[in-house]
Short mmCIF file of C-alpha atoms in Angstrom, two decimals:
data_model
loop_
_atom_site.label_atom_id
_atom_site.label_comp_id
_atom_site.label_asym_id
_atom_site.label_seq_id
_atom_site.Cartn_x
_atom_site.Cartn_y
_atom_site.Cartn_z
CA MET A 266 -50.44 2.93 -35.37
CA ARG A 267 -50.51 0.21 -38.04
CA GLN A 268 -49.16 1.14 -41.43
CA GLN A 269 -47.95 -1.21 -44.15
CA SER A 270 -46.27 -0.55 -47.49
CA ASN A 271 -45.37 -2.41 -50.61
CA HIS A 272 -41.69 -1.64 -50.20
CA SER A 273 -39.33 0.30 -48.01
CA ALA A 274 -36.75 3.00 -48.68
CA ARG A 275 -34.06 0.32 -48.99
CA ASP A 276 -35.96 -1.87 -51.40
CA PRO A 277 -34.66 -1.61 -55.01
CA VAL A 278 -37.33 -0.55 -57.57
CA THR A 279 -37.28 -3.08 -60.32
CA VAL A 280 -37.60 -1.96 -63.94
CA ALA A 281 -39.52 -4.16 -66.27
CA LYS A 282 -37.96 -5.49 -69.39
CA PRO A 283 -39.01 -3.75 -72.65
CA VAL A 284 -42.15 -5.22 -74.24
CA LEU A 285 -41.77 -7.33 -77.33
CA TRP A 286 -43.52 -4.85 -79.62
CA ARG A 287 -42.78 -4.87 -83.32
CA PRO A 288 -45.41 -2.79 -85.17
CA GLN A 289 -46.31 -2.96 -88.82
CA LEU A 290 -46.20 0.54 -90.24
CA ALA A 291 -48.51 1.59 -92.99
CA LYS A 292 -47.14 4.93 -94.17
CA ASN A 293 -49.65 7.09 -96.10
CA LYS A 294 -48.55 9.19 -99.04
CA GLY A 295 -46.79 12.30 -97.88
CA GLU A 296 -46.59 11.11 -94.25
CA THR A 297 -43.20 11.04 -92.51
CA LYS A 298 -41.83 7.90 -91.04
CA HIS A 299 -41.83 9.22 -87.48
CA ALA A 300 -45.48 10.42 -87.88
CA ALA A 301 -46.45 6.97 -89.01
CA LEU A 302 -44.80 5.38 -85.99
CA THR A 303 -46.39 7.90 -83.66
CA GLU A 304 -49.81 7.02 -84.98
CA ARG A 305 -49.11 3.31 -84.45
CA ILE A 306 -47.95 3.91 -80.86
CA ILE A 307 -51.15 5.83 -80.06
CA ALA A 308 -53.36 3.29 -81.82
CA ASP A 309 -51.75 0.35 -79.97
CA ILE A 310 -52.08 2.14 -76.61
CA ASP A 311 -55.80 2.90 -77.30
CA ALA A 312 -56.32 -0.68 -78.34
CA GLY A 313 -54.69 -2.01 -75.16
CA ILE A 314 -51.85 -3.70 -77.05
CA LEU A 315 -49.47 -1.51 -75.18
CA LYS A 316 -50.52 -1.16 -71.51
CA PRO A 317 -49.94 1.43 -68.80
CA MET A 318 -46.32 1.34 -67.53
CA ASP A 319 -45.18 -1.08 -70.26
CA ARG A 320 -41.51 -0.31 -70.96
CA MET A 321 -41.10 0.59 -74.66
CA PRO A 322 -38.28 -0.95 -76.72
CA THR A 323 -35.08 1.11 -76.62
CA HIS A 324 -34.55 3.55 -79.45
CA ARG A 325 -31.67 1.48 -80.88
CA ASP A 326 -33.53 -1.82 -80.70
CA LEU A 327 -36.71 -0.55 -82.34
CA ALA A 328 -34.70 1.27 -85.00
CA ARG A 329 -32.87 -1.93 -85.86
CA ASP A 330 -36.02 -3.99 -85.95
CA LEU A 331 -37.99 -1.54 -88.11
CA GLY A 332 -35.13 -0.51 -90.36
CA LEU A 333 -35.39 3.13 -89.24
CA SER A 334 -32.96 5.66 -87.86
CA VAL A 335 -32.54 6.15 -84.16
CA GLN A 336 -33.46 9.84 -84.77
CA THR A 337 -36.79 8.74 -86.28
CA ILE A 338 -37.61 6.62 -83.22
CA SER A 339 -36.56 9.48 -80.87
CA LEU A 340 -38.82 11.98 -82.69
CA SER A 341 -41.69 9.59 -82.57
CA TYR A 342 -41.31 8.84 -78.88
CA LYS A 343 -40.98 12.56 -78.06
CA GLU A 344 -44.20 13.38 -79.99
CA ALA A 345 -46.09 10.57 -78.30
CA GLU A 346 -44.80 11.90 -74.94
CA ARG A 347 -45.89 15.38 -75.85
CA LEU A 348 -49.34 14.11 -76.58
CA GLY A 349 -49.55 12.34 -73.17
CA TYR A 350 -49.11 8.70 -74.27
CA LEU A 351 -45.55 8.03 -73.25
CA SER A 352 -43.33 9.09 -70.37
CA GLY A 353 -39.54 9.20 -70.43
CA GLU A 354 -37.72 8.24 -67.21
CA ILE A 355 -34.08 9.42 -67.12
CA GLY A 356 -31.81 6.36 -66.92
CA ARG A 357 -34.72 3.96 -66.90
CA GLY A 358 -36.36 4.09 -70.39
CA THR A 359 -39.64 5.10 -71.91
CA PHE A 360 -42.99 3.87 -70.52
CA VAL A 361 -46.56 3.90 -71.62
CA LYS A 362 -48.27 6.58 -69.60
CA ALA A 363 -51.34 5.92 -67.58
CA ARG A 364 -54.33 7.82 -68.91
CA VAL A 365 -57.72 8.59 -67.48
CA THR A 366 -59.78 6.54 -69.95
CA ASP A 367 -63.39 5.73 -70.49
CA ARG A 368 -62.58 2.32 -68.94
CA ALA A 369 -61.26 3.92 -65.83
CA GLY A 370 -64.41 5.96 -65.56
CA ARG A 371 -66.60 2.93 -65.78
CA MET A 372 -64.69 1.30 -62.90
CA MET A 373 -65.78 4.18 -60.56
CA LEU A 374 -69.34 4.83 -61.60
CA ASP A 375 -71.45 6.05 -58.76
CA HIS A 376 -74.03 3.29 -58.75
CA ARG A 377 -77.25 3.30 -56.78
CA ALA A 378 -76.83 1.84 -53.34
CA ASN A 379 -79.28 -0.99 -53.94
CA GLU A 380 -77.51 -2.05 -57.20
CA VAL A 381 -73.96 -2.57 -55.98
CA LEU A 382 -71.71 -2.65 -52.89
CA ASP A 383 -69.57 0.22 -54.04
CA LEU A 384 -65.99 0.21 -52.82
CA SER A 385 -64.74 2.08 -55.88
CA ILE A 386 -64.97 5.79 -54.82
CA VAL A 387 -63.26 7.54 -51.90
CA ARG A 388 -66.01 9.30 -50.02
CA GLY A 389 -66.60 10.34 -46.45
CA VAL A 390 -69.18 8.39 -44.51
CA TYR A 391 -72.75 9.90 -44.39
CA LEU A 392 -74.56 9.21 -41.15
CA ASP A 393 -77.61 10.65 -39.39
CA ALA A 394 -75.38 13.30 -37.87
CA HIS A 395 -74.48 14.58 -41.34
CA GLU A 396 -78.09 14.57 -42.49
CA LYS A 397 -79.20 16.39 -39.34
CA ALA A 398 -76.38 19.05 -39.64
CA SER A 399 -77.10 19.75 -43.33
CA ARG A 400 -80.83 20.12 -42.73
CA GLU A 401 -80.19 22.49 -39.78
CA ILE A 402 -77.81 24.78 -41.69
CA LEU A 403 -80.17 24.91 -44.75
CA ARG A 404 -83.02 25.89 -42.37
CA GLU A 405 -80.87 28.53 -40.76
CA LEU A 406 -79.88 29.97 -44.12
CA SER A 407 -83.44 30.04 -45.36
CA GLU A 408 -84.51 32.19 -42.35
CA ALA A 409 -81.51 34.57 -42.47
CA ASP A 410 -80.70 37.65 -44.48
CA ASN A 411 -78.83 36.17 -47.41
CA ALA A 412 -77.71 39.40 -49.15
CA SER A 413 -74.17 39.10 -47.99
CA PHE A 414 -73.50 35.75 -49.71
CA MET A 415 -76.21 35.50 -52.45
CA ARG A 416 -75.94 38.87 -54.14
CA PRO A 417 -72.23 39.50 -54.61
CA CYS A 418 -70.38 38.55 -57.78
CA ARG A 419 -67.08 39.86 -56.48
CA PRO A 420 -64.48 39.47 -55.11
CA ILE A 421 -63.22 36.64 -57.32
CA ALA A 422 -60.96 35.06 -54.71
CA GLY A 423 -63.82 34.79 -52.14
CA LEU A 424 -65.75 36.99 -49.74
CA ASP A 425 -63.49 38.71 -47.20
CA HIS A 426 -65.30 37.06 -44.29
CA HIS A 427 -65.00 33.67 -45.82
CA ARG A 428 -61.25 34.10 -46.41
CA GLU A 429 -60.68 35.26 -42.82
CA THR A 430 -62.48 32.23 -41.42
CA ALA A 431 -60.40 30.14 -43.81
CA ARG A 432 -57.27 31.53 -42.11
CA ASP A 433 -58.53 30.11 -38.79
CA TRP A 434 -59.19 26.68 -40.29
CA LEU A 435 -55.76 26.59 -41.96
CA ARG A 436 -54.01 27.44 -38.72
CA THR A 437 -55.30 24.17 -37.30
CA LEU A 438 -53.52 22.40 -40.24
CA ASN A 439 -50.21 24.27 -39.39
CA VAL A 440 -50.59 26.75 -42.30
CA ASP A 441 -50.21 30.34 -41.07
CA THR A 442 -50.90 32.76 -43.90
CA THR A 443 -52.54 36.07 -44.78
CA GLY A 444 -55.98 36.50 -46.29
CA GLU A 445 -54.78 37.85 -49.59
CA ARG A 446 -52.94 34.52 -50.24
CA ILE A 447 -56.16 32.49 -49.84
CA LEU A 448 -58.63 31.64 -52.66
CA ILE A 449 -61.99 29.92 -52.01
CA THR A 450 -62.41 27.13 -54.57
CA ASN A 451 -65.02 24.57 -55.57
CA GLY A 452 -63.22 21.71 -53.94
CA ALA A 453 -59.64 20.50 -53.80
CA ALA A 454 -59.57 19.30 -57.40
CA HIS A 455 -60.38 22.79 -58.49
CA GLY A 456 -57.64 24.17 -56.24
CA ILE A 457 -55.01 21.84 -57.67
CA PHE A 458 -56.04 22.77 -61.19
CA LEU A 459 -55.65 26.49 -60.39
CA ALA A 460 -52.26 25.90 -58.73
CA LEU A 461 -50.80 23.96 -61.63
CA SER A 462 -52.33 26.35 -64.12
CA CYS A 463 -50.33 29.19 -62.49
CA ILE A 464 -46.96 27.54 -62.82
CA VAL A 465 -46.79 24.89 -65.61
CA ARG A 466 -46.80 25.00 -69.34
CA PRO A 467 -47.15 22.18 -71.90
CA GLY A 468 -44.06 19.97 -71.85
CA ASP A 469 -43.01 20.94 -68.30
CA ILE A 470 -42.03 18.05 -65.99
CA VAL A 471 -44.21 17.61 -62.89
CA LEU A 472 -43.37 14.98 -60.29
CA CYS A 473 -45.71 13.03 -58.05
CA GLU A 474 -46.03 9.66 -56.27
CA ASN A 475 -45.74 6.57 -58.45
CA LEU A 476 -49.30 5.79 -57.34
CA THR A 477 -51.39 8.94 -57.14
CA ASP A 478 -54.88 10.36 -57.32
CA HIS A 479 -56.24 9.85 -60.85
CA GLY A 480 -57.19 13.48 -60.97
CA ILE A 481 -53.47 14.49 -61.24
CA ILE A 482 -53.07 12.12 -64.13
CA GLY A 483 -56.06 13.65 -65.82
CA LEU A 484 -54.72 17.16 -65.36
CA SER A 485 -51.44 16.11 -67.05
CA ASN A 486 -53.57 15.26 -70.12
CA VAL A 487 -55.57 18.56 -69.89
CA LEU A 488 -52.69 20.90 -69.22
CA GLY A 489 -50.14 19.03 -71.34
CA PHE A 490 -47.36 18.68 -68.76
CA SER A 491 -45.22 15.53 -68.45
CA LEU A 492 -46.11 13.73 -65.26
CA LYS A 493 -43.39 11.46 -63.75
CA GLY A 494 -43.97 9.24 -60.74
CA LEU A 495 -41.38 8.77 -58.09
CA PRO A 496 -40.85 5.66 -55.95
CA THR A 497 -42.33 5.72 -52.47
CA ASP A 498 -42.15 3.98 -49.11
CA SER A 499 -44.46 3.99 -46.13
CA GLU A 500 -43.97 7.76 -45.87
CA GLY A 501 -44.54 8.70 -49.52
CA ILE A 502 -41.98 10.05 -51.97
CA LEU A 503 -38.34 9.00 -51.33
CA PRO A 504 -36.27 12.18 -50.83
CA ASP A 505 -33.30 10.65 -52.72
CA ALA A 506 -35.50 9.95 -55.73
CA PHE A 507 -36.91 13.50 -55.59
CA SER A 508 -33.41 15.02 -55.39
CA ALA A 509 -32.12 12.82 -58.31
CA ALA A 510 -35.08 13.77 -60.53
CA CYS A 511 -34.53 17.51 -59.77
CA SER A 512 -30.81 17.28 -60.47
CA GLY A 513 -31.52 15.99 -63.93
CA GLY A 514 -33.07 19.36 -64.73
CA GLY A 515 -36.40 20.42 -66.19
CA VAL A 516 -38.56 19.72 -63.15
CA ARG A 517 -41.08 22.48 -62.66
CA ALA A 518 -43.21 21.19 -59.81
CA LEU A 519 -43.96 18.42 -57.35
CA VAL A 520 -47.55 17.46 -56.56
CA LEU A 521 -47.98 15.19 -53.60
CA ILE A 522 -50.54 13.95 -51.03
CA PRO A 523 -48.45 13.74 -47.84
CA THR A 524 -51.31 12.81 -45.58
CA LEU A 525 -53.36 9.65 -46.31
CA ASN A 526 -52.35 9.33 -49.88
CA ASN A 527 -54.96 8.04 -52.25
CA PRO A 528 -54.70 5.15 -52.93
CA THR A 529 -52.05 3.88 -50.52
CA GLY A 530 -52.88 5.68 -47.30
CA HIS A 531 -49.26 6.67 -46.45
CA VAL A 532 -48.50 9.53 -44.18
CA ALA A 533 -45.28 11.55 -44.31
CA GLY A 534 -43.70 12.24 -40.92
CA ALA A 535 -42.31 15.61 -39.88
CA ALA A 536 -38.72 14.79 -40.83
CA ARG A 537 -39.76 13.46 -44.27
CA ARG A 538 -41.74 16.75 -44.94
CA ARG A 539 -38.66 18.84 -43.96
CA GLU A 540 -36.48 16.82 -46.36
CA ILE A 541 -38.98 17.36 -49.25
CA ALA A 542 -39.11 21.08 -48.49
CA ALA A 543 -35.36 21.49 -48.35
CA ILE A 544 -34.92 19.73 -51.75
CA ALA A 545 -37.65 21.85 -53.33
CA GLU A 546 -36.03 25.00 -52.12
CA GLN A 547 -32.56 23.84 -53.24
CA TYR A 548 -33.69 23.32 -56.79
CA GLY A 549 -36.42 26.04 -56.97
CA VAL A 550 -39.15 23.46 -57.56
CA PHE A 551 -42.78 24.46 -56.83
CA VAL A 552 -44.70 22.23 -54.40
CA VAL A 553 -48.44 21.64 -54.69
CA GLU A 554 -49.45 20.06 -51.37
CA ASP A 555 -52.74 18.27 -51.58
CA GLU A 556 -54.01 17.98 -48.02
CA VAL A 557 -57.64 17.12 -48.51
CA TYR A 558 -57.37 14.41 -45.80
CA ARG A 559 -55.22 16.44 -43.34
CA PRO A 560 -57.97 17.32 -40.86
CA LEU A 561 -58.42 13.58 -40.05
CA ILE A 562 -54.84 13.41 -38.62
CA GLU A 563 -54.42 14.58 -35.02
CA GLU A 564 -50.67 14.29 -35.12
CA ASP A 565 -48.83 17.64 -35.19
CA LEU A 566 -47.35 17.59 -38.62
CA PRO A 567 -45.78 20.62 -40.37
CA SER A 568 -46.92 21.95 -43.78
CA ILE A 569 -44.37 21.53 -46.54
CA CYS A 570 -45.66 24.71 -48.15
CA ASP A 571 -45.41 26.71 -44.97
CA MET A 572 -41.65 25.91 -45.05
CA VAL A 573 -41.25 27.19 -48.63
CA PRO A 574 -43.84 30.06 -48.89
CA ASP A 575 -42.41 31.45 -52.10
CA LEU A 576 -42.73 27.95 -53.84
CA GLY A 577 -45.63 26.32 -52.03
CA PHE A 578 -49.34 25.97 -52.97
CA PHE A 579 -51.46 24.40 -50.18
CA VAL A 580 -54.80 22.78 -51.07
CA THR A 581 -57.50 21.41 -48.75
CA SER A 582 -61.26 21.06 -48.73
CA PHE A 583 -64.27 19.86 -46.77
CA THR A 584 -65.49 17.12 -49.10
CA LYS A 585 -63.57 14.18 -47.62
CA THR A 586 -63.58 15.12 -43.99
CA VAL A 587 -66.71 17.16 -43.21
CA LEU A 588 -69.46 16.46 -45.84
CA THR A 589 -69.19 14.93 -49.26
CA GLY A 590 -71.51 17.44 -50.88
CA LEU A 591 -69.79 20.51 -49.33
CA ARG A 592 -67.52 21.20 -52.31
CA VAL A 593 -65.55 24.03 -50.77
CA GLY A 594 -61.80 24.27 -50.86
CA TYR A 595 -59.07 26.60 -49.65
CA LEU A 596 -56.07 27.25 -51.89
CA VAL A 597 -53.05 29.11 -50.45
CA VAL A 598 -50.71 30.53 -53.07
CA PRO A 599 -47.28 32.18 -52.89
CA ARG A 600 -47.72 35.93 -52.41
CA SER A 601 -46.38 36.69 -55.93
CA TYR A 602 -49.04 34.43 -57.44
CA SER A 603 -52.18 35.91 -55.85
CA ILE A 604 -53.12 38.01 -58.88
CA ARG A 605 -52.35 35.28 -61.41
CA ALA A 606 -54.30 32.63 -59.46
CA ALA A 607 -57.29 34.94 -59.07
CA SER A 608 -57.33 35.72 -62.87
CA ILE A 609 -57.32 31.97 -63.69
CA LEU A 610 -60.10 31.41 -61.17
CA ARG A 611 -62.11 34.16 -62.91
CA VAL A 612 -61.84 32.63 -66.36
CA THR A 613 -62.57 29.02 -65.24
CA SER A 614 -65.48 29.52 -62.84
CA TRP A 615 -65.52 33.25 -61.94
CA SER A 616 -65.37 32.39 -58.26
CA GLY A 617 -66.02 29.69 -55.69
CA THR A 618 -69.70 29.23 -54.88
CA TYR A 619 -70.53 31.76 -52.22
CA LEU A 620 -73.47 29.71 -50.83
CA ALA A 621 -71.27 26.66 -50.19
CA GLY A 622 -68.59 29.00 -48.81
CA GLU A 623 -71.08 30.44 -46.37
CA ILE A 624 -72.03 26.96 -45.12
CA ALA A 625 -68.33 26.11 -44.55
CA THR A 626 -67.69 29.43 -42.83
CA ARG A 627 -70.57 29.04 -40.45
CA TRP A 628 -69.62 25.46 -39.62
CA VAL A 629 -66.03 26.50 -38.94
CA GLU A 630 -67.23 29.31 -36.66
CA ASN A 631 -69.76 27.32 -34.70
CA GLY A 632 -67.60 24.21 -34.34
CA MET A 633 -69.83 21.88 -36.53
CA ALA A 634 -66.97 21.35 -38.92
CA ARG A 635 -64.76 19.97 -36.18
CA GLN A 636 -67.65 17.77 -34.81
CA LEU A 637 -68.14 16.20 -38.23
CA VAL A 638 -64.40 15.63 -38.64
CA ALA A 639 -64.37 13.90 -35.32
CA ILE A 640 -67.23 11.62 -36.52
CA GLN A 641 -65.42 10.90 -39.74
CA ARG A 642 -62.25 10.07 -37.81
CA GLU A 643 -64.08 7.70 -35.50
CA GLU A 644 -65.82 5.95 -38.36
CA ALA A 645 -62.56 5.60 -40.33
CA ARG A 646 -60.98 3.81 -37.36
CA LYS A 647 -63.93 1.41 -37.07
CA ARG A 648 -64.03 0.63 -40.76
CA GLN A 649 -60.31 0.15 -41.06
CA GLN A 650 -60.48 -2.34 -38.20
CA VAL A 651 -63.25 -4.25 -40.05
CA ALA A 652 -60.96 -4.32 -43.14
CA VAL A 653 -58.09 -5.60 -41.06
CA ASP A 654 -60.16 -8.31 -39.39
CA ILE A 655 -61.53 -9.63 -42.70
CA LEU A 656 -58.66 -9.06 -45.18
CA ALA A 657 -55.66 -9.34 -42.88
CA ASP A 658 -52.52 -10.13 -44.97
CA HIS A 659 -54.14 -9.10 -48.22
CA ILE A 660 -53.73 -5.51 -47.15
CA ALA A 661 -50.58 -4.06 -48.68
CA SER A 662 -50.91 -0.50 -47.51
CA SER A 663 -53.37 1.44 -45.34
CA HIS A 664 -53.71 3.69 -42.26
CA PRO A 665 -56.06 3.54 -39.31
CA LEU A 666 -57.61 6.85 -40.42
CA SER A 667 -57.64 6.40 -44.16
CA LEU A 668 -60.88 6.15 -46.14
CA CYS A 669 -59.30 3.50 -48.41
CA ALA A 670 -56.91 0.54 -48.37
CA TRP A 671 -54.59 -0.84 -51.02
CA LEU A 672 -54.75 -4.61 -51.44
CA ARG A 673 -52.29 -7.11 -52.94
CA VAL A 674 -53.63 -9.17 -55.88
CA PRO A 675 -53.35 -12.90 -55.12
CA PRO A 676 -50.89 -14.63 -57.50
CA GLN A 677 -53.61 -16.75 -59.14
CA TRP A 678 -55.55 -13.61 -60.22
CA THR A 679 -54.90 -10.74 -62.50
CA GLU A 680 -56.26 -7.28 -61.58
CA ASP A 681 -58.72 -7.22 -64.48
CA SER A 682 -60.03 -10.78 -63.76
CA LEU A 683 -60.41 -9.98 -60.07
CA VAL A 684 -62.41 -6.80 -60.83
CA ARG A 685 -64.68 -8.72 -63.17
CA ALA A 686 -65.21 -11.50 -60.67
CA LEU A 687 -66.11 -9.02 -57.93
CA ALA A 688 -68.41 -7.03 -60.29
CA ASN A 689 -70.26 -10.28 -61.09
CA GLN A 690 -71.05 -10.37 -57.34
CA ASN A 691 -72.10 -6.71 -57.23
CA VAL A 692 -68.96 -5.45 -55.57
CA ALA A 693 -67.19 -2.55 -57.26
CA VAL A 694 -63.46 -1.98 -56.70
CA THR A 695 -60.69 -0.13 -58.54
CA PRO A 696 -57.49 -1.70 -60.01
CA SER A 697 -54.22 0.11 -60.27
CA GLU A 698 -54.58 1.52 -63.76
CA PRO A 699 -56.13 4.93 -62.95
CA PHE A 700 -53.49 5.70 -60.37
CA ILE A 701 -50.23 4.67 -62.06
CA ALA A 702 -47.89 7.61 -62.68
CA GLY A 703 -44.59 5.77 -62.57
CA PRO A 704 -42.81 2.40 -62.45
CA GLY A 705 -42.25 0.26 -59.45
CA HIS A 706 -45.80 0.42 -58.08
CA GLY A 707 -46.33 -3.29 -57.82
CA GLY A 708 -50.02 -3.27 -58.86
CA GLY A 709 -52.95 -3.76 -56.58
CA ILE A 710 -56.66 -3.12 -55.96
CA ARG A 711 -58.05 -0.12 -54.05
CA ILE A 712 -61.10 -0.52 -51.80
CA CYS A 713 -62.96 2.42 -50.33
CA LEU A 714 -64.58 2.30 -46.87
CA GLY A 715 -66.84 5.31 -46.78
CA GLY A 716 -69.77 6.54 -48.78
CA ARG A 717 -73.26 5.14 -48.48
CA LEU A 718 -72.28 1.69 -47.02
CA ASN A 719 -73.12 1.18 -43.39
CA GLN A 720 -70.89 -1.10 -41.37
CA THR A 721 -73.17 -4.13 -42.04
CA SER A 722 -72.98 -3.62 -45.83
CA LEU A 723 -69.27 -2.88 -45.63
CA THR A 724 -68.70 -6.14 -43.79
CA LYS A 725 -70.68 -8.04 -46.39
CA ALA A 726 -68.70 -6.42 -49.23
CA LEU A 727 -65.32 -7.09 -47.63
CA THR A 728 -66.27 -10.68 -46.91
CA ILE A 729 -67.09 -11.19 -50.62
CA VAL A 730 -63.69 -9.66 -51.45
CA ARG A 731 -61.93 -12.07 -49.08
CA GLN A 732 -63.80 -15.12 -50.31
CA THR A 733 -63.07 -14.20 -53.90
CA PHE A 734 -59.37 -13.57 -53.23
CA ASP A 735 -59.19 -17.05 -51.75
CA GLN A 736 -60.75 -18.70 -54.78
CA MET A 737 -59.13 -19.89 -58.01
CA PRO A 738 -60.27 -17.84 -61.00
CA PRO A 739 -62.72 -19.29 -63.56
CA VAL A 740 -61.23 -21.30 -66.42
CA TYR A 741 -62.96 -19.26 -69.00
CA ASP A 742 -61.27 -16.04 -67.80
CA ILE A 743 -58.41 -16.00 -70.29
CA GLY A 744 -56.77 -13.07 -68.55
CA SER A 745 -56.32 -14.88 -65.27
CA ILE A 746 -53.47 -17.01 -64.01
CA GLY A 747 -53.70 -20.52 -62.64
#
């Protein structure tokens, strides 16, 4: 099994030098000095003067340069961190926090298929088999008595029959639980939101991979917790880094994607999962295990949350592995959080959508879900091989069953200039900005291999990527190197 990574467990994680940032403060009447500095920090981040993961000047250096007290700088940094603009790393410094911005959203627009070769969004493939299966289930539902799933408005956590079938599906993912611990959600993102809403409060520290799904970064802005990325290797989060962060105190939860991480594609082995579980239990840290891609992996891997049932939240769904439009997820919560999770579900969406839950239930029961997962798995292998054949040494990290790949940016290009050059050729990709949660990530470009593209279109898109990577950037692109 081929799997590559930007760095190994032994590689030191370099810390960038502080940026040369010396702001001019315009203090309004009645405004405190630290408030004026906080406003300038926010304004310069929004303007792009301070960029994601820039290391801020030290408290002492900035205080000296601006003629302010170290306490004033400290208050300002803490306020900017509380508002989601900065992130303090113990022993490393203060960094500009990655944010889900309008710019990031534009990078991943769901364009029409005839307008762009879209490699910017992680989606499962959609073939004739998916079209046929969806038409057949809708026909079946239209001819059946729908009272059991169209009329109820309770229970909030999901219909009993749906939850029992969810137990069967979860057992195939090595999660053995009881029905009362399962909530039916509107996809994995909804499940992660519910899990974090149960356990974190504004200002709490939540850990994750230094490159993670942009949805987690967005949730840190919505829920107000402080997200701190940890260094990774080819199996994900480094246990030593996780332990060190926990020993510093204040860590409430860990959110991780142990199987086919988005965007790097890493997979944590059984031993790594046991290490993570042991550290979480030692420090009493909650674990939110995002296993949306887990059904694609045939390897017998344990669930971290199954090892720490009092601390673990397990999330999976059907959107990435069965059918993109089937926005149904399963959230497993610790027994003591069943009531709280259901109450949050009630106030956010009342319940999961019973109709979608019925489709998922029937497909699990009649084996169609497994058939579509097998098709997804086969297509992922084929498409990853196409990517390897065309991009070869440009691939920094991937996995034979991943729906995406992480590419190194050639030294003559910057990420932004490369994205622009590809967009000019109607190829959409995603740079590192939306995924950055911590230092030491090394930068890169994510390409996605599923969605509407057939293999012919995918080959065309990847060939354009390769040809562009091998070119020198245009002279008028001020942001590029060379």
